[in-house]
XYZ file of C-alpha atoms in Angstrom:
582
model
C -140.365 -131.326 -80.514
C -142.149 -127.818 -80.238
C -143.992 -127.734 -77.173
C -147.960 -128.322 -77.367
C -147.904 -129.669 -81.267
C -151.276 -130.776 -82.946
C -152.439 -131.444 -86.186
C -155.974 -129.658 -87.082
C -156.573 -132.779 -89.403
C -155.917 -135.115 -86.445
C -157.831 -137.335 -87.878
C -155.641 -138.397 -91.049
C -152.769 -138.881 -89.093
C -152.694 -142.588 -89.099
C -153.618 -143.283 -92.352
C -150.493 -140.750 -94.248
C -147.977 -143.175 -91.798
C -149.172 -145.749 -93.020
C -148.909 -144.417 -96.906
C -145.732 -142.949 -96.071
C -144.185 -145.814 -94.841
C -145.537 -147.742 -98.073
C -144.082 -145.222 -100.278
C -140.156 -144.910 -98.772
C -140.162 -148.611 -98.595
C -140.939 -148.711 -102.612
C -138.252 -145.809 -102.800
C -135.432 -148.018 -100.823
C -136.737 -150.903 -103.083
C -136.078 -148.910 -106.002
C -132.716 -147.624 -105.112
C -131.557 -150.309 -103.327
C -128.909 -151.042 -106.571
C -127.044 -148.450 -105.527
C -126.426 -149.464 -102.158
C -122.646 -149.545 -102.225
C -122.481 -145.626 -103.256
C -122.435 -142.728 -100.689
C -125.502 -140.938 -103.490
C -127.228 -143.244 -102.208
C -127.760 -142.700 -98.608
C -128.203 -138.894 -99.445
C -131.118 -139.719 -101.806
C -132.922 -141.591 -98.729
C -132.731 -138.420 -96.733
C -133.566 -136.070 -99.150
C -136.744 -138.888 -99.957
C -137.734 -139.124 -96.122
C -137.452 -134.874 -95.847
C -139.762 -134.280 -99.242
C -142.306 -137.100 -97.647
C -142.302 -135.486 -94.489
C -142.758 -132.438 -95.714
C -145.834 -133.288 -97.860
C -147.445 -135.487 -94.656
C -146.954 -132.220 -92.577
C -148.525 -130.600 -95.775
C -151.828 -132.553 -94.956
C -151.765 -132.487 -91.536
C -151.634 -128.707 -90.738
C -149.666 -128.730 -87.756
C -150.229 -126.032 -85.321
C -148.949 -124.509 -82.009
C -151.152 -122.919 -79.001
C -150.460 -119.252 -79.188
C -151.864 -116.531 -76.588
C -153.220 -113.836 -78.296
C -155.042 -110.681 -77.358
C -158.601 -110.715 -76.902
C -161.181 -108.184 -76.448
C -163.411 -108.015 -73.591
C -167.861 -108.203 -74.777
C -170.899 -107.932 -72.932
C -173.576 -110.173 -74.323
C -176.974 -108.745 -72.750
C -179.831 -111.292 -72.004
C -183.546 -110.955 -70.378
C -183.225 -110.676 -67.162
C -179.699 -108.612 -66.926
C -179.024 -106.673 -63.744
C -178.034 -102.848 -64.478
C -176.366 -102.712 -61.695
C -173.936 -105.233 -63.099
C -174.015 -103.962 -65.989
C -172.599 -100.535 -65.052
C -169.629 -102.156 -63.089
C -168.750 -103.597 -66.236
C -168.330 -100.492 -67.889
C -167.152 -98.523 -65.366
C -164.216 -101.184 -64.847
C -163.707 -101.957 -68.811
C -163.864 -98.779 -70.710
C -165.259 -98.826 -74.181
C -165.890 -102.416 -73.931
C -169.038 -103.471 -76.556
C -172.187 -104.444 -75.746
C -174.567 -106.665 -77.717
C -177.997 -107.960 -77.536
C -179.094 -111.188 -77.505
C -181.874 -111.830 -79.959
C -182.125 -115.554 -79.812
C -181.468 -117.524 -83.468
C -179.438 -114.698 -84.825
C -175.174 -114.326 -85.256
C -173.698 -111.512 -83.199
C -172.686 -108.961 -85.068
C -169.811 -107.099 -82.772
C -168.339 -110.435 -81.170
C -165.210 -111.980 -82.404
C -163.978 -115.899 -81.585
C -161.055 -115.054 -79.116
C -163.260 -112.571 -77.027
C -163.758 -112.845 -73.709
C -167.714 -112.685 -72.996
C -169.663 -111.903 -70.022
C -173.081 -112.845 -69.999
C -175.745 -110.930 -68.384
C -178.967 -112.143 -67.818
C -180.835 -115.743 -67.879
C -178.719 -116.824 -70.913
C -178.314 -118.073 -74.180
C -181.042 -120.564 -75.451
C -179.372 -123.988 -76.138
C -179.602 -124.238 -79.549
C -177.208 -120.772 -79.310
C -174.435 -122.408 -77.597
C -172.381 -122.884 -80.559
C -172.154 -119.374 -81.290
C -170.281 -118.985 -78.378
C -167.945 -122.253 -78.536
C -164.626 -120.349 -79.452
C -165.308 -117.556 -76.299
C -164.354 -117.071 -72.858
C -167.414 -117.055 -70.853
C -168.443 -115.891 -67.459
C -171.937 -116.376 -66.829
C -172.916 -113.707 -64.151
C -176.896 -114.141 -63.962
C -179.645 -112.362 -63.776
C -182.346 -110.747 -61.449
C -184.439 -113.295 -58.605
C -187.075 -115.370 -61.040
C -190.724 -114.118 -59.773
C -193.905 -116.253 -61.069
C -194.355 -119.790 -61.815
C -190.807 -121.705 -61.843
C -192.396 -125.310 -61.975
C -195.280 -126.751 -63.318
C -195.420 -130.635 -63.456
C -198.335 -132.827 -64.928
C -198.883 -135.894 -67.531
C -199.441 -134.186 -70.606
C -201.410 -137.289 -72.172
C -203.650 -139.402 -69.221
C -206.612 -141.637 -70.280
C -210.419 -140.958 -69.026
C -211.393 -141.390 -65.781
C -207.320 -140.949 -64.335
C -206.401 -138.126 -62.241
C -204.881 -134.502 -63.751
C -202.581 -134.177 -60.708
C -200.492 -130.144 -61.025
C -197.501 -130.023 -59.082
C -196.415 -126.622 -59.217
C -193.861 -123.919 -57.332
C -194.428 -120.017 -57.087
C -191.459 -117.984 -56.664
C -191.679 -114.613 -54.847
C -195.485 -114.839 -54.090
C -197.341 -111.903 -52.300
C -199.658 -112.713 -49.768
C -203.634 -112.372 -50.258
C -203.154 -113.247 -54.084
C -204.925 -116.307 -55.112
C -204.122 -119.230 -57.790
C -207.023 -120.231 -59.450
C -206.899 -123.593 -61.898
C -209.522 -123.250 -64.910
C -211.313 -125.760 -67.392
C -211.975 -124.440 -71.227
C -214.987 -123.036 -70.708
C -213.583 -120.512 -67.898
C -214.754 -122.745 -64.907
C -212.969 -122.602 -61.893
C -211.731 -125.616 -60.734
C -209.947 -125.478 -57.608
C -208.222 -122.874 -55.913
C -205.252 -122.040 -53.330
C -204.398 -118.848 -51.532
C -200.766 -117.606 -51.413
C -198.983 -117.402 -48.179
C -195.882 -114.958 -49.257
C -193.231 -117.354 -49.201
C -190.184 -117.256 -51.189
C -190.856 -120.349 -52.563
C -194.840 -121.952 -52.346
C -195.495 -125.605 -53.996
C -199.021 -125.852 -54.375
C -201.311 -128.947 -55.687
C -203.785 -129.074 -58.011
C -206.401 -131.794 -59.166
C -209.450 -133.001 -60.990
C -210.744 -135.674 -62.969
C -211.610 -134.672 -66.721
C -215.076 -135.559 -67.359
C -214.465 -136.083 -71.784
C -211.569 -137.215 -74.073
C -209.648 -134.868 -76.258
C -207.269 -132.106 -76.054
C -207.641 -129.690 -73.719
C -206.171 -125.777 -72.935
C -206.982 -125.154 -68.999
C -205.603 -122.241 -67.744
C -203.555 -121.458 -64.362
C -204.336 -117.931 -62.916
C -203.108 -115.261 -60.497
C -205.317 -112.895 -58.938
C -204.689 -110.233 -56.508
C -207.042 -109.429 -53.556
C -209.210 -107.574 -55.805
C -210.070 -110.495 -58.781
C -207.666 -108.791 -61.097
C -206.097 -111.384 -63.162
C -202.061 -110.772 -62.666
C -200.791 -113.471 -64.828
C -202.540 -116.429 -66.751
C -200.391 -119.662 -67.793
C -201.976 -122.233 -70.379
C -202.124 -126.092 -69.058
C -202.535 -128.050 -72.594
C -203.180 -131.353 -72.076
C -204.880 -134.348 -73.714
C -207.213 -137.236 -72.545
C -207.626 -140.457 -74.496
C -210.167 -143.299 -74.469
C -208.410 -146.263 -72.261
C -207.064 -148.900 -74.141
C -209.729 -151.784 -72.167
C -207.388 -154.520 -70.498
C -207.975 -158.110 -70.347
C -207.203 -158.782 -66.605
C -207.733 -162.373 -64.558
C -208.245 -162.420 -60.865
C -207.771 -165.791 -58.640
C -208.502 -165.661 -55.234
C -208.914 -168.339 -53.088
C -211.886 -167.579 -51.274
C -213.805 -164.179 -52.108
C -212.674 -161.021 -50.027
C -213.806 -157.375 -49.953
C -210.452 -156.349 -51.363
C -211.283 -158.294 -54.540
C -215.144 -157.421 -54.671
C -214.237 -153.454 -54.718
C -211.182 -154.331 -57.002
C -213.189 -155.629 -59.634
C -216.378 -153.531 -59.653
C -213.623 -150.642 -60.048
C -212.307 -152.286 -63.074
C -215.659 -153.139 -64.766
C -216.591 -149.764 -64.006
C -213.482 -148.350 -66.292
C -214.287 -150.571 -69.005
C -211.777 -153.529 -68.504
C -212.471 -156.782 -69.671
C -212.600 -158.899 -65.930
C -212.722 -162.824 -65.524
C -212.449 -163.941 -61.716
C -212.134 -167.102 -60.568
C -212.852 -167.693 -56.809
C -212.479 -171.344 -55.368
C -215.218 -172.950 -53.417
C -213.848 -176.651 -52.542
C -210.982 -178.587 -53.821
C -211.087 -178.848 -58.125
C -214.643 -176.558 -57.842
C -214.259 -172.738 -59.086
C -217.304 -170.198 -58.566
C -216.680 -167.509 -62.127
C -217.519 -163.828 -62.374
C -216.823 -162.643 -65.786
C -217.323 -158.658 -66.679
C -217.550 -156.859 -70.317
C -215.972 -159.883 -72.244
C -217.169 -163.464 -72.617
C -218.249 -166.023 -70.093
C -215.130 -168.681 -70.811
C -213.840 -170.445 -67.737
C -210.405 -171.001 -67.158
C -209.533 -173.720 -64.882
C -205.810 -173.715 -65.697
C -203.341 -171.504 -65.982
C -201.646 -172.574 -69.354
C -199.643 -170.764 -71.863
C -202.850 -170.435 -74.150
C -205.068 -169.283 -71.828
C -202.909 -166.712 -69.873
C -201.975 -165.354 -73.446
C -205.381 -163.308 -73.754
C -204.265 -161.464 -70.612
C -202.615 -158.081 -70.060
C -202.653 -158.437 -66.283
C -203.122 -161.248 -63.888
C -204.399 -160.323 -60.128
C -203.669 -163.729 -57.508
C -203.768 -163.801 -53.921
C -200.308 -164.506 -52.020
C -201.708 -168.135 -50.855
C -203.426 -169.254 -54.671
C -199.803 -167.741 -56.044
C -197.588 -169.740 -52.988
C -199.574 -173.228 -54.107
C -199.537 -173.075 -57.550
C -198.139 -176.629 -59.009
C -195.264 -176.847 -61.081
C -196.801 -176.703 -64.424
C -198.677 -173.571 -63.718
C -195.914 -171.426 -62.283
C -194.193 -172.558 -65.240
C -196.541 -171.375 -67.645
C -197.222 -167.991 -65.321
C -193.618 -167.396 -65.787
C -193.085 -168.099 -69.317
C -195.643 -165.866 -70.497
C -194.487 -163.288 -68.242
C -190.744 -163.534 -69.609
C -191.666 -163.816 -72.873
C -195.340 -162.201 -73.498
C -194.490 -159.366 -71.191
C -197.706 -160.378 -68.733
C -197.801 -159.062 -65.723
C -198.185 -160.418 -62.597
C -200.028 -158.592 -59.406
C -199.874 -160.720 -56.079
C -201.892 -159.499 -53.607
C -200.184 -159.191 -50.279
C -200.291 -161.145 -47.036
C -198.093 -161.671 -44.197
C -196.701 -164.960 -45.525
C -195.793 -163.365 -48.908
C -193.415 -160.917 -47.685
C -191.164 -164.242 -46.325
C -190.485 -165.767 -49.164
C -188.021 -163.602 -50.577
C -185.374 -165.144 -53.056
C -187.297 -168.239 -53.452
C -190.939 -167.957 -54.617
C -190.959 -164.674 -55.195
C -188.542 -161.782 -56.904
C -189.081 -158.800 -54.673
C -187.011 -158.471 -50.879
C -188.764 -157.049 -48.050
C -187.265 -156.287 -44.603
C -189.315 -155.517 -41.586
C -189.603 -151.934 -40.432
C -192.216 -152.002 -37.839
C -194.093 -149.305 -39.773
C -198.129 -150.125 -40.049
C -199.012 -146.501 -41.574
C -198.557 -144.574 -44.811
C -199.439 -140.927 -44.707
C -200.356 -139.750 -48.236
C -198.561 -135.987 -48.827
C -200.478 -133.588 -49.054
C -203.653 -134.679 -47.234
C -204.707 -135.983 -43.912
C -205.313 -139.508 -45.235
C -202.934 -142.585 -43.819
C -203.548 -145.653 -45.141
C -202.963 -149.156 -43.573
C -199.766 -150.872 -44.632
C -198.149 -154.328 -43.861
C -195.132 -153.655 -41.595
C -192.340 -154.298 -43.856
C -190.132 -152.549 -46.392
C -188.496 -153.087 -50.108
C -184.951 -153.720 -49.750
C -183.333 -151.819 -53.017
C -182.433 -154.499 -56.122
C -181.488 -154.488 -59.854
C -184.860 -154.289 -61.995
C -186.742 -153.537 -59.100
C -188.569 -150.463 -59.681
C -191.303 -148.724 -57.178
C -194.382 -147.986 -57.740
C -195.261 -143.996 -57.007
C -198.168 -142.769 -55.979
C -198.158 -138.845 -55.294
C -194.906 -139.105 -53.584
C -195.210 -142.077 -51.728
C -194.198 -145.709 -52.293
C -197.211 -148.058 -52.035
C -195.505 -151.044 -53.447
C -192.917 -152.106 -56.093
C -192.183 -154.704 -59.184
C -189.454 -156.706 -60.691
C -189.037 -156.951 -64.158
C -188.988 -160.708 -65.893
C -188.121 -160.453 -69.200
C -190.843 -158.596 -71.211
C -192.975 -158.438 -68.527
C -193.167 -157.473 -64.826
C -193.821 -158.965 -60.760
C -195.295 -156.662 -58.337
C -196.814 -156.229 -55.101
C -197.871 -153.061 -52.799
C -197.545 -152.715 -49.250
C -201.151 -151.352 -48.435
C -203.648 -153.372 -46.425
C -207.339 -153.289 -47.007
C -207.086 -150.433 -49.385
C -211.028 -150.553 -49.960
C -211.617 -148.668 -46.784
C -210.909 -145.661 -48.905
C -214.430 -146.196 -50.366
C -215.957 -147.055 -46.754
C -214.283 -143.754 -45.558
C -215.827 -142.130 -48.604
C -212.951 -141.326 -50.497
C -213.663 -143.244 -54.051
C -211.691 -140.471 -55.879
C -208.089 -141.657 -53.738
C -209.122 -145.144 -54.125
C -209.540 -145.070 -58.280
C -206.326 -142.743 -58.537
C -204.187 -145.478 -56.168
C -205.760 -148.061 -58.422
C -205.602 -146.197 -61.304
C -201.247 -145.792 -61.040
C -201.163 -149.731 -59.688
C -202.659 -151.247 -62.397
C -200.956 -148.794 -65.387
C -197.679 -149.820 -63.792
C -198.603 -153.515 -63.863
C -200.296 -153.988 -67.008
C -198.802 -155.884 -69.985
C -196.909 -152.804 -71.882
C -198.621 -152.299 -75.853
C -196.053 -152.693 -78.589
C -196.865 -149.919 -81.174
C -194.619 -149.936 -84.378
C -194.396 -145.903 -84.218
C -193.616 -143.538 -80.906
C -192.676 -139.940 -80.420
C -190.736 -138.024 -78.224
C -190.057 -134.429 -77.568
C -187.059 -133.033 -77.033
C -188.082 -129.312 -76.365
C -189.440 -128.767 -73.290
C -191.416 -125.357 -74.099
C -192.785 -125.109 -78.058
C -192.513 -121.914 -79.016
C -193.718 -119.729 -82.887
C -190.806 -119.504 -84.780
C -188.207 -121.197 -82.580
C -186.958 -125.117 -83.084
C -188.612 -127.929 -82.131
C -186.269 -130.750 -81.746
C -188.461 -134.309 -81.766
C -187.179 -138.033 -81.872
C -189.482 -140.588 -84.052
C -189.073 -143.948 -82.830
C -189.980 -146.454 -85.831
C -189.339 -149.562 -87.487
C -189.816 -148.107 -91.259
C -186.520 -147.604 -93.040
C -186.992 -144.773 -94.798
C -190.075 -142.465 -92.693
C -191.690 -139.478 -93.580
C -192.946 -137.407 -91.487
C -195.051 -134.175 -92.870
C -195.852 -131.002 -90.427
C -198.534 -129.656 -92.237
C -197.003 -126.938 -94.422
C -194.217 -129.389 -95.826
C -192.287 -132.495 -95.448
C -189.958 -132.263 -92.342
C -185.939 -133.441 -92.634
C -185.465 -136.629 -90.918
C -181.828 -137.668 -89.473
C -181.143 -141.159 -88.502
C -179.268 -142.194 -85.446
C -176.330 -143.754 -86.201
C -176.481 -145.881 -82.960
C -180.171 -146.680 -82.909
C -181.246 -146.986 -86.312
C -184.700 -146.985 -85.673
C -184.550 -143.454 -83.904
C -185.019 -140.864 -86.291
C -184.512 -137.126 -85.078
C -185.882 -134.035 -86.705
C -186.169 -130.417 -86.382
C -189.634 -128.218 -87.355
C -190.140 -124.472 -86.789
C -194.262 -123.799 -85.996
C -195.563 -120.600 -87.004
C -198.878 -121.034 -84.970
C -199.594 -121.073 -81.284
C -201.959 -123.668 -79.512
C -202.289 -127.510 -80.998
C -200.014 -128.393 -83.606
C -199.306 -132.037 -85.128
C -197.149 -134.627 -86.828
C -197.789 -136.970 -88.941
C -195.970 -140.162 -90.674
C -196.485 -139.739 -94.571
C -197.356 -143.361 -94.887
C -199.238 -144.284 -92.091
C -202.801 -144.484 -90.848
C -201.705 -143.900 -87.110
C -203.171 -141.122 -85.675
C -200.899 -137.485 -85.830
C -198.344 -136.864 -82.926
C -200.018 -133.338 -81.227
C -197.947 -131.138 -79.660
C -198.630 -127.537 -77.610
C -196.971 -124.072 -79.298
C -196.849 -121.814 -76.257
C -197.014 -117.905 -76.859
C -194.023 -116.039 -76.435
C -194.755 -114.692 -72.748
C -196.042 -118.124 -72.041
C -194.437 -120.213 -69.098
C -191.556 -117.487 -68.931
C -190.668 -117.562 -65.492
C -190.188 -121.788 -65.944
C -188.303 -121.519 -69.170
C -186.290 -118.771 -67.596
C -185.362 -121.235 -65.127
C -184.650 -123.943 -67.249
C -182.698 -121.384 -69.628
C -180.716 -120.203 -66.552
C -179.789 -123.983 -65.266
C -178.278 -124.797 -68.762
C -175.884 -122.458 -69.068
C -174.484 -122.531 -65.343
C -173.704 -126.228 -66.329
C -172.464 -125.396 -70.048
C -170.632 -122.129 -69.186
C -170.024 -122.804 -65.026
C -171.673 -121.348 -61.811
C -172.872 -117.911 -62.085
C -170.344 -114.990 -61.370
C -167.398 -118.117 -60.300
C -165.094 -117.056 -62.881
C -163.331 -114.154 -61.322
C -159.677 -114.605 -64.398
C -160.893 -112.505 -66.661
C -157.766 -112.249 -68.822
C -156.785 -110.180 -71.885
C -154.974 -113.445 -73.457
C -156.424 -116.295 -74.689
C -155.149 -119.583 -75.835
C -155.844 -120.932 -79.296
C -154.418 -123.037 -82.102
C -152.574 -121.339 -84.595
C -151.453 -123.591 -87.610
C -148.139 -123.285 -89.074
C -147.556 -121.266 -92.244
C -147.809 -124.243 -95.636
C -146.026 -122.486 -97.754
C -142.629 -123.801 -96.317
C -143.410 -127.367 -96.260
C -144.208 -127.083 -99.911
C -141.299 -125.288 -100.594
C -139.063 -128.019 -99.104
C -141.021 -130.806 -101.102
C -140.975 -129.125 -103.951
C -137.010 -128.741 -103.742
C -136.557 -132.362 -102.425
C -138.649 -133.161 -105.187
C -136.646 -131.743 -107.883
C -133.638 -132.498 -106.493
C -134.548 -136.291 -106.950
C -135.688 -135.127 -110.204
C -132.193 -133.799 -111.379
C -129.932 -136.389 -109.664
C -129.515 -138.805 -112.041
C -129.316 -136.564 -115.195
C -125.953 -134.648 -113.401
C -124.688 -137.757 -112.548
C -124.838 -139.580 -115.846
């Protein structure tokens, strides 16, 4: 067997055995008569060669062969000259093409060996590449912003929170964060690192969409470079949220004034004696609910209970709590004490351990919060909840719906300490990881991180519809289902203006998907980055691949011409047989 055989139409491979076995059995069938005579035994073989022959026909066998390849240089933004002149002072007359991302290479052919200069190929370029050789050998140090990291969609009243990274920053420069109407914000000085994270926040006063802008100045007030922050704020989506406390404690007064204050539908029911409830209700209506069955919980996207009301529920109760957390996705806040954080495994889903830890410092600030001295011990489904960097609690999921606790103790003395802005944004990420999650029939998702005119944006439409349309504005957009989910549809859209642009299902009344078109400078130093990391891990580390060989391997199929010859001449051979014979 020649060394290293495959078939280029792989594929087909069992289904010709399978035929050709079908067809020599019907050709022994047929001849089996003449059993007794040597003709024969030679008409099997010559039958078996002519159907090999026309399998190998289909299949295309080929061999690897090493054959010569030229040597390119495939020049990207970003290439170092330096490197560049090695190259062709080491490779003489070796060609040189530029990148212009979205369009075929005119000088490069598929057995080539390619070295890449630069930050790289965009993604969607890879496959021009695919039959190359490459070494990927880099590109000069990034300088600007490399990281910018923010929600893109929060609701009123939450928390725009900018974690960013500087690369090569000069000291005395300032960064200077800036609302629409050319407002300063908030500001940071640069320090010179190498590398500088720096923090931005502030709470957007109006729903919408919104363009702020991140800016460098030097020491003088000249702007150096200015990078757009789209974003959007929506109305909240109001909650319906029970609280049962035992007795009445600060923790719950502050708790519920701050979600009254936000617009959330509130109902709390305090107990005064055995059987007899004292009820607060706030922005819905003044209906009592003594106990916890299926029907009543199933008005509620969030129920707040104190670790000793949750410990001594009755059996009915928990039963009902639970069922409508499983299967109405509810979900479930206990409020911490001592005794809660002992009864893993049997009343309650989440582990602790002890640590002997009584303080959380918050990154970033001076502020340590009280804490209960225990920690979550890692578990399946159990999932913490983040708040700018630092675990304050965790939950379990149950079904549809979720458990959860925190760790903090007395977290109203934010607001005694004066610090109402900390205390809404910890209460703010508690209580949108806790809530019952919305079920919407229609839900996008991008798959490009920077939008840019004229380039692809990739997006993934998540709907139960079976056949969706989705128009862009200037035309219907090409849907393509996925063949694994089939209520994931992916599709592809080129925009031809920078700023806002939208999405929108054909037959639907659901408000359009928006999405942010970035200018072609915009966010360059972060998409250099993220341009840079994708093809060290498609083509390898940068500069690694020191074999730079003339040869390369590749599959050369065998000439056809001589497998049809010997069918045809089986073929007539079988043909002619019997009429010499007879």
């Amino acid at each position: 067997m020649i060394d290293g055989l495959t078939f280029l139409n792989q594929k087909l491979l069992l289904p010709i055995l399978l035929g050709g076995i079908l067809v020599f059995g019907f050709f022994v069938w047929k001849e089996w008569p003449q059993k007794g005579e040597r003709r024969f035994w030679i008409k099997l073989a010559i039958g078996f060669i002519g159907l090999v022959a026309l399998a190998l026909l289909v299949l295309k066998p080929a061999v690897p062969q090493m054959v010569s390849g030229k040597k390119s240089i495939i020049l990207t933004e970003g290439y170092r000259q330096a490197q560049l002149d090695s190259l062709t002072k080491l490779y003489k007359r070796i060609s040189i093409e530029s990148y212009q991302p979205g369009k075929l290479f005119s000088k490069i052919n598929p057995n080539d060996t390619l070295f890449v200069l630069g930050y790289g190929l965009e993604p969607f370029d890879f496959w021009l590449v695919e039959q190359n050789k490459v070494d990927f050998l880099g590109a000069e140090p990034l300088v600007g912003w490399t990281a910018i990291h923010y929600k893109p969609v929060i609701e009123l009243g939450d928390i725009l929170s900018l974690q960013t990274e500087y690369t090569q920053s000069k000291e005395g420069h300032w960064a200077l964060l800036y609302d629409n109407g050319g407002n300063a914000l908030d500001s940071v000085e640069f320090s010179g690192e190498t590398l500088q994270k720096l923090t931005f926040k502030v709470e957007p006063k109006a729903s919408g969409r919104f363009e702020f802008a991140l800016v460098e100045k030097d020491a003088q007030g000249e702007v150096i470079s200015q990078e757009p922050i789209p974003f959007q704020v929506l109305e909240p989506d109001p909650l319906q949220v029970l609280i049962i406390n035992t007795f009445p404690t600060f923790e719950t007064k502050y708790l519920k004034n701050f979600l009254a204050e936000n617009g959330h539908g509130v109902v709390v029911r305090s107990q005064l004696t055995k059987g007899r409830y004292k009820f607060e209700y706030f922005n819905t209506e003044a209906v009592p609910v003594y106990q916890l069955s299926e029907n009543e919980l199933q008005s509620f996207d969030l129920v707040i209970i104190d670790a000793d009301s949750y410990l001594e529920l009755n059996k009915n109760s928990r039963e009902a709590l639970d069922k409508n957390v499983k299967d109405e996705g509810l979900g479930l806040y206990v409020q911490p004490s001592g005794p809660l954080f002992n009864q893993a495994g049997r009343k309650f889903p989440l582990s602790f351990e002890r640590d002997g830890v009584q303080e959380l410092r918050i990154e970033g600030t001076q502020q340590t919060l009280e804490k209960f001295p225990f920690r979550l011990k890692e578990e399946i489904l159990v999932e913490p909840i983040q708040w700018d960097a630092a675990m304050v609690g965790a939950l379990a999921r149950q079904g549809m719906g979720k458990v959860g606790t925190i760790l903090l103790q007395d977290s109203y003395q934010l607001i005694l300490d004066g610090k109402q802005e900390m205390y809404s944004a910890l209460w703010s990420t508690i209580v949108d990881a806790m809530a019952k999650t919305k079920v919407v029939g229609t839900a996008w998702e991008t798959k490009t991180p920077f939008p840019s005119v004229d380039q692809p944006f990739q997006f993934i439409l998540k709907t139960d519809r079976l056949e969706p349309e989705v128009s862009s504005g200037r035309g219907t957009v090409p849907l393509l289902q996925d063949l694994q989910i089939p209520t994931h549809w992916k599709g592809t859209t080129y925009p031809t203006t920078a700023g806002w642009n939208a999405l929108a299902m054909a037959q639907d009344s659901l408000p359009a998907f928006y999405y942010y078109v970035f200018q072609k400078d915009s966010r360059k130093a972060e998409h250099q980055k993220w341009v840079q990391q994708l093809n060290q891990r498609q083509f390898g580390k940068m500069g690694t691949k020191a074999d730079t060989r003339d040869l390369v391997k590749k599959r050369a199929p065998l000439n056809s011409i001589w497998f049809f010859i010997v069918f045809l001449l089986c073929m007539g051979w079988l043909w002619l047989e019997p009429k010499l014979h007879y």
